[in-house]
Amino acid sequence: MNINRPVTRSSSLNKLSTLALKNNINKRSRREIDEMGDDVSSLGDLWAKIQGLFEDTNSRIDSCKSDLEIRITSVEAKLLELKTDCSVSVKQVSERLDETRNDLYAVSNQLDRLERAHDLILNGVPFSQNEDLQVLFRMIAAKLAYNPANTPIVSLKRLSKQAITVGTSPPILCQFAIRNERIELYGRYLRSRNLTLRDVGFESNNRIFLNENLTPQAREVRSEALKLKKQGHLHQVYSRDGIVCVRSAAGADPVGVFSTGQLLELTI
């Protein structure tokens, strides 16, 4: 190799070009590294902001949940209070309705008793062909010590939904024109309680009975009371002005009974 060979223009230019290329590559690499650093920094800030947003959102959600729980608890408390108030109101209304129903029933029953206040029922007299109920009643009045001229004025009829046959004994309804006369005759009967079929023309000593014309409810009570009397739980059973009265023992005060439930309570 000739070290003394002179440097030509061409070789110098090549060296400069190579050096410039190396510098450009180095500058570009540093710029790209710097830009990547900037990008990494921007991503870190973005991630930090996202985390901050999540934390803020979670905080707001927790706050909303707390407020919502407080409001729900308040609403539940108000609903419970309203339910309690409604229950009390419904109970009060129910009790008032029961009282009103009982009052209406009592008034209806009283009106029904008033409609029957002029009536007596005669039981135990067999039906006979061509019977004359007015003659039969005058016989009863004579037995009860009435003067024939003072026999009470009364309307009489058999009570039956079907055709009456001879030998049967449908009850006879006695409707008095004057209530005081009904009271007087019934009082005489209660003092003696000694009417028989022989007193009205039959060949029999079987008893016949006069009773008040009771309402269906009172008849049910009287029927149950008579059963209890037969069992020895009651001493006396009778009716007064359409009300069934019972004595639990001899000498006991009479008690008016209006339902079978009340009757059972008296015998417990």
mmCIF file of C-alpha atoms in Angstrom:
data_model
loop_
_atom_site.group_PDB
_atom_site.id
_atom_site.type_symbol
_atom_site.label_atom_id
_atom_site.label_comp_id
_atom_site.label_asym_id
_atom_site.label_seq_id
_atom_site.Cartn_x
_atom_site.Cartn_y
_atom_site.Cartn_z
ATOM 1 C CA MET A 1 0.000 0.000 0.000
ATOM 2 C CA ASN A 2 1.210 3.466 -0.843
ATOM 3 C CA ILE A 3 0.705 5.624 2.178
ATOM 4 C CA ASN A 4 1.863 8.602 0.339
ATOM 5 C CA ARG A 5 -1.004 8.429 -2.161
ATOM 6 C CA PRO A 6 -2.695 11.810 -2.309
ATOM 7 C CA VAL A 7 -6.279 12.209 -0.998
ATOM 8 C CA THR A 8 -8.669 12.741 -3.779
ATOM 9 C CA ARG A 9 -11.873 14.839 -3.797
ATOM 10 C CA SER A 10 -14.020 11.786 -4.275
ATOM 11 C CA SER A 11 -12.825 9.953 -1.208
ATOM 12 C CA SER A 12 -13.285 13.034 0.941
ATOM 13 C CA LEU A 13 -16.847 13.404 -0.160
ATOM 14 C CA ASN A 14 -17.565 9.787 0.629
ATOM 15 C CA LYS A 15 -16.217 10.155 4.116
ATOM 16 C CA LEU A 16 -18.332 13.256 4.730
ATOM 17 C CA SER A 17 -21.424 11.518 3.460
ATOM 18 C CA THR A 18 -20.837 8.547 5.716
ATOM 19 C CA LEU A 19 -20.275 10.767 8.731
ATOM 20 C CA ALA A 20 -23.415 12.777 7.963
ATOM 21 C CA LEU A 21 -25.432 9.597 7.655
ATOM 22 C CA LYS A 22 -24.166 8.377 11.012
ATOM 23 C CA ASN A 23 -25.039 11.711 12.597
ATOM 24 C CA ASN A 24 -28.560 11.618 11.119
ATOM 25 C CA ILE A 25 -29.048 8.092 12.382
ATOM 26 C CA ASN A 26 -27.855 9.045 15.853
ATOM 27 C CA LYS A 27 -30.036 12.184 15.945
ATOM 28 C CA ARG A 28 -33.057 10.230 14.747
ATOM 29 C CA SER A 29 -32.489 7.523 17.348
ATOM 30 C CA ARG A 30 -32.206 10.045 20.158
ATOM 31 C CA ARG A 31 -35.351 11.845 18.932
ATOM 32 C CA GLU A 32 -37.297 8.601 18.750
ATOM 33 C CA ILE A 33 -36.120 7.654 22.247
ATOM 34 C CA ASP A 34 -37.141 11.099 23.510
ATOM 35 C CA GLU A 35 -40.529 10.788 21.798
ATOM 36 C CA MET A 36 -41.001 7.317 23.299
ATOM 37 C CA GLY A 37 -40.154 8.776 26.689
ATOM 38 C CA ASP A 38 -42.747 11.487 26.144
ATOM 39 C CA ASP A 39 -45.294 8.849 25.081
ATOM 40 C CA VAL A 40 -44.561 6.731 28.166
ATOM 41 C CA SER A 41 -44.988 9.784 30.342
ATOM 42 C CA SER A 42 -48.304 10.632 28.662
ATOM 43 C CA LEU A 43 -49.597 7.063 29.158
ATOM 44 C CA GLY A 44 -48.654 7.207 32.819
ATOM 45 C CA ASP A 45 -50.554 10.465 33.259
ATOM 46 C CA LEU A 46 -53.549 8.995 31.406
ATOM 47 C CA TRP A 47 -53.542 5.882 33.589
ATOM 48 C CA ALA A 48 -53.283 8.048 36.689
ATOM 49 C CA LYS A 49 -56.215 10.130 35.500
ATOM 50 C CA ILE A 50 -58.265 6.982 34.760
ATOM 51 C CA GLN A 51 -57.499 5.621 38.211
ATOM 52 C CA GLY A 52 -58.479 8.983 39.679
ATOM 53 C CA LEU A 53 -61.779 8.917 37.767
ATOM 54 C CA PHE A 54 -62.486 5.372 38.964
ATOM 55 C CA GLU A 55 -61.739 6.332 42.552
ATOM 56 C CA ASP A 56 -63.943 9.433 42.280
ATOM 57 C CA THR A 57 -66.740 7.385 40.683
ATOM 58 C CA ASN A 58 -66.475 4.709 43.378
ATOM 59 C CA SER A 59 -66.588 7.410 46.036
ATOM 60 C CA ARG A 60 -69.701 8.930 44.488
ATOM 61 C CA ILE A 61 -71.323 5.478 44.172
ATOM 62 C CA ASP A 62 -70.597 4.756 47.839
ATOM 63 C CA SER A 63 -72.045 8.121 48.766
ATOM 64 C CA CYS A 64 -75.171 7.467 46.663
ATOM 65 C CA LYS A 65 -75.549 3.999 48.174
ATOM 66 C CA SER A 66 -75.338 5.487 51.671
ATOM 67 C CA ASP A 67 -77.927 8.167 50.833
ATOM 68 C CA LEU A 68 -80.157 5.574 49.173
ATOM 69 C CA GLU A 69 -79.951 3.247 52.189
ATOM 70 C CA ILE A 70 -80.880 6.122 54.484
ATOM 71 C CA ARG A 71 -83.851 7.036 52.283
ATOM 72 C CA ILE A 72 -84.966 3.392 51.993
ATOM 73 C CA THR A 73 -84.767 3.015 55.769
ATOM 74 C CA SER A 74 -86.816 6.174 56.171
ATOM 75 C CA VAL A 75 -89.409 4.975 53.643
ATOM 76 C CA GLU A 76 -89.605 1.564 55.356
ATOM 77 C CA ALA A 77 -90.140 3.242 58.714
ATOM 78 C CA LYS A 78 -92.913 5.421 57.283
ATOM 79 C CA LEU A 79 -94.527 2.412 55.591
ATOM 80 C CA LEU A 80 -94.417 0.472 58.871
ATOM 81 C CA GLU A 81 -95.958 3.424 60.683
ATOM 82 C CA LEU A 82 -98.628 3.720 57.979
ATOM 83 C CA LYS A 83 -99.314 -0.039 58.185
ATOM 84 C CA THR A 84 -99.703 0.216 61.966
ATOM 85 C CA ASP A 85 -102.029 3.199 61.647
ATOM 86 C CA CYS A 86 -104.059 1.420 58.958
ATOM 87 C CA SER A 87 -104.296 -1.735 61.079
ATOM 88 C CA VAL A 88 -105.568 0.292 64.026
ATOM 89 C CA SER A 89 -108.031 2.150 61.799
ATOM 90 C CA VAL A 90 -109.269 -1.073 60.170
ATOM 91 C CA LYS A 91 -109.716 -2.672 63.597
ATOM 92 C CA GLN A 92 -111.646 0.355 64.847
ATOM 93 C CA VAL A 93 -113.841 0.385 61.735
ATOM 94 C CA SER A 94 -114.436 -3.368 62.111
ATOM 95 C CA GLU A 95 -115.428 -2.931 65.754
ATOM 96 C CA ARG A 96 -117.783 -0.091 64.864
ATOM 97 C CA LEU A 97 -119.314 -2.172 62.074
ATOM 98 C CA ASP A 98 -119.839 -5.041 64.527
ATOM 99 C CA GLU A 99 -121.453 -2.667 67.012
ATOM 100 C CA THR A 100 -123.661 -1.198 64.296
ATOM 101 C CA ARG A 101 -124.576 -4.678 63.049
ATOM 102 C CA ASN A 102 -125.461 -5.768 66.578
ATOM 103 C CA ASP A 103 -127.501 -2.614 67.121
ATOM 104 C CA LEU A 104 -129.365 -3.161 63.862
ATOM 105 C CA TYR A 105 -129.968 -6.786 64.772
ATOM 106 C CA ALA A 106 -131.250 -5.764 68.205
ATOM 107 C CA VAL A 107 -133.598 -3.177 66.670
ATOM 108 C CA SER A 108 -134.801 -5.664 64.039
ATOM 109 C CA ASN A 109 -135.369 -8.307 66.699
ATOM 110 C CA GLN A 110 -137.228 -5.818 68.866
ATOM 111 C CA LEU A 111 -139.481 -4.817 65.963
ATOM 112 C CA ASP A 112 -140.118 -8.494 65.251
ATOM 113 C CA ARG A 113 -141.079 -9.022 68.890
ATOM 114 C CA LEU A 114 -143.401 -6.007 68.770
ATOM 115 C CA GLU A 115 -145.183 -7.471 65.739
ATOM 116 C CA ARG A 116 -145.817 -10.630 67.775
ATOM 117 C CA ALA A 117 -146.731 -8.836 70.978
ATOM 118 C CA HIS A 118 -150.464 -9.566 70.508
ATOM 119 C CA ASP A 119 -149.935 -13.277 69.794
ATOM 120 C CA LEU A 120 -149.974 -16.565 71.664
ATOM 121 C CA ILE A 121 -149.341 -20.036 70.264
ATOM 122 C CA LEU A 122 -151.506 -22.969 71.369
ATOM 123 C CA ASN A 123 -149.744 -26.328 70.988
ATOM 124 C CA GLY A 124 -150.875 -29.926 71.403
ATOM 125 C CA VAL A 125 -154.460 -29.796 70.117
ATOM 126 C CA PRO A 126 -155.122 -32.397 67.353
ATOM 127 C CA PHE A 127 -156.921 -31.282 64.211
ATOM 128 C CA SER A 128 -160.448 -32.643 63.808
ATOM 129 C CA GLN A 129 -162.838 -32.437 60.871
ATOM 130 C CA ASN A 130 -165.126 -29.377 61.002
ATOM 131 C CA GLU A 131 -163.394 -28.060 64.142
ATOM 132 C CA ASP A 132 -164.497 -24.700 65.545
ATOM 133 C CA LEU A 133 -161.481 -22.897 66.955
ATOM 134 C CA GLN A 134 -163.608 -20.171 68.571
ATOM 135 C CA VAL A 135 -165.497 -22.784 70.596
ATOM 136 C CA LEU A 136 -162.187 -24.400 71.547
ATOM 137 C CA PHE A 137 -160.826 -21.028 72.740
ATOM 138 C CA ARG A 138 -163.922 -20.298 74.831
ATOM 139 C CA MET A 139 -163.378 -23.670 76.578
ATOM 140 C CA ILE A 140 -159.820 -22.625 77.382
ATOM 141 C CA ALA A 141 -161.025 -19.245 78.684
ATOM 142 C CA ALA A 142 -163.614 -20.985 80.898
ATOM 143 C CA LYS A 143 -160.873 -23.240 82.306
ATOM 144 C CA LEU A 144 -158.886 -20.112 83.137
ATOM 145 C CA ALA A 145 -161.877 -18.705 85.072
ATOM 146 C CA TYR A 146 -163.102 -16.179 82.522
ATOM 147 C CA ASN A 147 -166.720 -15.040 82.557
ATOM 148 C CA PRO A 148 -168.215 -16.010 79.164
ATOM 149 C CA ALA A 149 -169.280 -12.397 78.674
ATOM 150 C CA ASN A 150 -165.661 -11.223 79.135
ATOM 151 C CA THR A 151 -163.877 -13.718 76.899
ATOM 152 C CA PRO A 152 -161.091 -11.885 75.019
ATOM 153 C CA ILE A 153 -161.603 -11.097 71.331
ATOM 154 C CA VAL A 154 -159.140 -13.206 69.384
ATOM 155 C CA SER A 155 -158.421 -14.350 65.816
ATOM 156 C CA LEU A 156 -157.463 -18.043 65.479
ATOM 157 C CA LYS A 157 -155.856 -20.093 62.709
ATOM 158 C CA ARG A 158 -153.808 -23.219 62.265
ATOM 159 C CA LEU A 159 -150.207 -22.759 61.205
ATOM 160 C CA SER A 160 -149.227 -25.222 58.510
ATOM 161 C CA LYS A 161 -147.552 -25.004 55.116
ATOM 162 C CA GLN A 162 -149.194 -28.221 53.954
ATOM 163 C CA ALA A 163 -152.726 -29.553 53.912
ATOM 164 C CA ILE A 164 -153.786 -30.465 57.460
ATOM 165 C CA THR A 165 -154.877 -34.059 58.059
ATOM 166 C CA VAL A 166 -156.988 -35.391 60.909
ATOM 167 C CA GLY A 167 -154.913 -36.423 63.911
ATOM 168 C CA THR A 168 -152.017 -34.054 63.262
ATOM 169 C CA SER A 169 -151.464 -31.157 65.643
ATOM 170 C CA PRO A 170 -150.261 -28.021 63.857
ATOM 171 C CA PRO A 171 -149.948 -25.090 66.287
ATOM 172 C CA ILE A 172 -152.809 -22.617 66.567
ATOM 173 C CA LEU A 173 -152.006 -18.901 66.302
ATOM 174 C CA CYS A 174 -154.065 -16.766 68.688
ATOM 175 C CA GLN A 175 -153.981 -13.054 67.780
ATOM 176 C CA PHE A 176 -155.615 -10.842 70.392
ATOM 177 C CA ALA A 177 -157.354 -7.594 69.493
ATOM 178 C CA ILE A 178 -156.100 -5.943 72.696
ATOM 179 C CA ARG A 179 -152.574 -6.636 73.974
ATOM 180 C CA ASN A 180 -153.526 -6.262 77.631
ATOM 181 C CA GLU A 181 -156.054 -9.073 77.204
ATOM 182 C CA ARG A 182 -153.301 -11.276 75.822
ATOM 183 C CA ILE A 183 -151.126 -10.416 78.833
ATOM 184 C CA GLU A 184 -153.989 -11.171 81.234
ATOM 185 C CA LEU A 185 -154.853 -14.552 79.705
ATOM 186 C CA TYR A 186 -151.203 -15.618 79.475
ATOM 187 C CA GLY A 187 -150.677 -14.635 83.106
ATOM 188 C CA ARG A 188 -153.613 -16.809 84.195
ATOM 189 C CA TYR A 189 -152.223 -19.728 82.229
ATOM 190 C CA LEU A 190 -148.743 -19.361 83.762
ATOM 191 C CA ARG A 191 -150.202 -19.350 87.255
ATOM 192 C CA SER A 192 -151.984 -22.695 86.703
ATOM 193 C CA ARG A 193 -150.175 -24.422 83.793
ATOM 194 C CA ASN A 194 -152.936 -26.996 83.917
ATOM 195 C CA LEU A 195 -154.565 -27.269 80.525
ATOM 196 C CA THR A 196 -155.330 -30.683 79.065
ATOM 197 C CA LEU A 197 -157.109 -32.033 76.000
ATOM 198 C CA ARG A 198 -160.012 -33.030 78.234
ATOM 199 C CA ASP A 199 -160.585 -29.301 78.921
ATOM 200 C CA VAL A 200 -161.308 -28.759 75.213
ATOM 201 C CA GLY A 201 -163.527 -31.804 74.571
ATOM 202 C CA PHE A 202 -161.055 -34.636 73.908
ATOM 203 C CA GLU A 203 -160.953 -37.919 75.822
ATOM 204 C CA SER A 204 -157.357 -37.468 76.888
ATOM 205 C CA ASN A 205 -155.399 -35.994 79.771
ATOM 206 C CA ASN A 206 -152.459 -34.983 77.586
ATOM 207 C CA ARG A 207 -151.366 -31.443 78.309
ATOM 208 C CA ILE A 208 -151.770 -28.553 75.908
ATOM 209 C CA PHE A 209 -149.538 -25.507 76.071
ATOM 210 C CA LEU A 210 -149.809 -21.763 75.554
ATOM 211 C CA ASN A 211 -146.616 -19.961 74.598
ATOM 212 C CA GLU A 212 -145.629 -16.568 73.296
ATOM 213 C CA ASN A 213 -145.145 -16.263 69.541
ATOM 214 C CA LEU A 214 -141.365 -16.079 69.556
ATOM 215 C CA THR A 215 -139.032 -14.941 66.798
ATOM 216 C CA PRO A 216 -137.041 -17.710 65.031
ATOM 217 C CA GLN A 217 -133.934 -16.758 67.012
ATOM 218 C CA ALA A 218 -135.812 -16.816 70.309
ATOM 219 C CA ARG A 219 -137.385 -20.178 69.433
ATOM 220 C CA GLU A 220 -133.913 -21.614 68.843
ATOM 221 C CA VAL A 221 -132.730 -20.256 72.191
ATOM 222 C CA ARG A 222 -135.797 -21.636 73.963
ATOM 223 C CA SER A 223 -135.318 -25.077 72.384
ATOM 224 C CA GLU A 224 -131.690 -25.238 73.526
ATOM 225 C CA ALA A 225 -132.633 -23.953 76.988
ATOM 226 C CA LEU A 226 -135.251 -26.689 77.409
ATOM 227 C CA LYS A 227 -132.639 -29.312 76.468
ATOM 228 C CA LEU A 228 -130.301 -27.929 79.113
ATOM 229 C CA LYS A 229 -133.128 -27.948 81.639
ATOM 230 C CA LYS A 230 -133.769 -31.644 80.970
ATOM 231 C CA GLN A 231 -130.047 -32.285 81.521
ATOM 232 C CA GLY A 232 -130.243 -30.507 84.879
ATOM 233 C CA HIS A 233 -128.169 -27.470 83.905
ATOM 234 C CA LEU A 234 -131.077 -25.001 84.253
ATOM 235 C CA HIS A 235 -133.870 -24.754 86.803
ATOM 236 C CA GLN A 236 -136.514 -22.865 84.821
ATOM 237 C CA VAL A 237 -137.151 -21.713 81.255
ATOM 238 C CA TYR A 238 -139.909 -19.332 80.192
ATOM 239 C CA SER A 239 -140.477 -16.312 77.962
ATOM 240 C CA ARG A 240 -141.640 -12.815 78.796
ATOM 241 C CA ASP A 241 -142.548 -10.243 76.138
ATOM 242 C CA GLY A 242 -140.855 -12.369 73.503
ATOM 243 C CA ILE A 243 -137.592 -12.723 75.462
ATOM 244 C CA VAL A 244 -136.455 -16.136 76.677
ATOM 245 C CA CYS A 245 -135.669 -16.070 80.403
ATOM 246 C CA VAL A 246 -133.872 -18.746 82.399
ATOM 247 C CA ARG A 247 -133.066 -19.448 86.053
ATOM 248 C CA SER A 248 -129.881 -21.380 86.682
ATOM 249 C CA ALA A 249 -131.073 -22.544 90.108
ATOM 250 C CA ALA A 250 -134.062 -22.243 92.409
ATOM 251 C CA GLY A 251 -134.228 -18.737 93.829
ATOM 252 C CA ALA A 252 -131.757 -17.353 91.263
ATOM 253 C CA ASP A 253 -132.631 -14.164 89.415
ATOM 254 C CA PRO A 254 -134.000 -14.722 85.899
ATOM 255 C CA VAL A 255 -131.697 -13.811 83.028
ATOM 256 C CA GLY A 256 -132.848 -12.775 79.555
ATOM 257 C CA VAL A 257 -131.062 -14.786 76.869
ATOM 258 C CA PHE A 258 -130.748 -13.580 73.274
ATOM 259 C CA SER A 259 -128.395 -16.160 71.733
ATOM 260 C CA THR A 260 -127.329 -19.761 72.143
ATOM 261 C CA GLY A 261 -123.795 -18.560 72.822
ATOM 262 C CA GLN A 262 -124.982 -16.509 75.775
ATOM 263 C CA LEU A 263 -126.988 -19.514 76.957
ATOM 264 C CA LEU A 264 -123.899 -21.737 76.938
ATOM 265 C CA GLU A 265 -121.944 -19.152 78.904
ATOM 266 C CA LEU A 266 -124.578 -19.243 81.637
ATOM 267 C CA THR A 267 -124.289 -23.023 81.994
ATOM 268 C CA ILE A 268 -120.449 -23.239 82.115
#
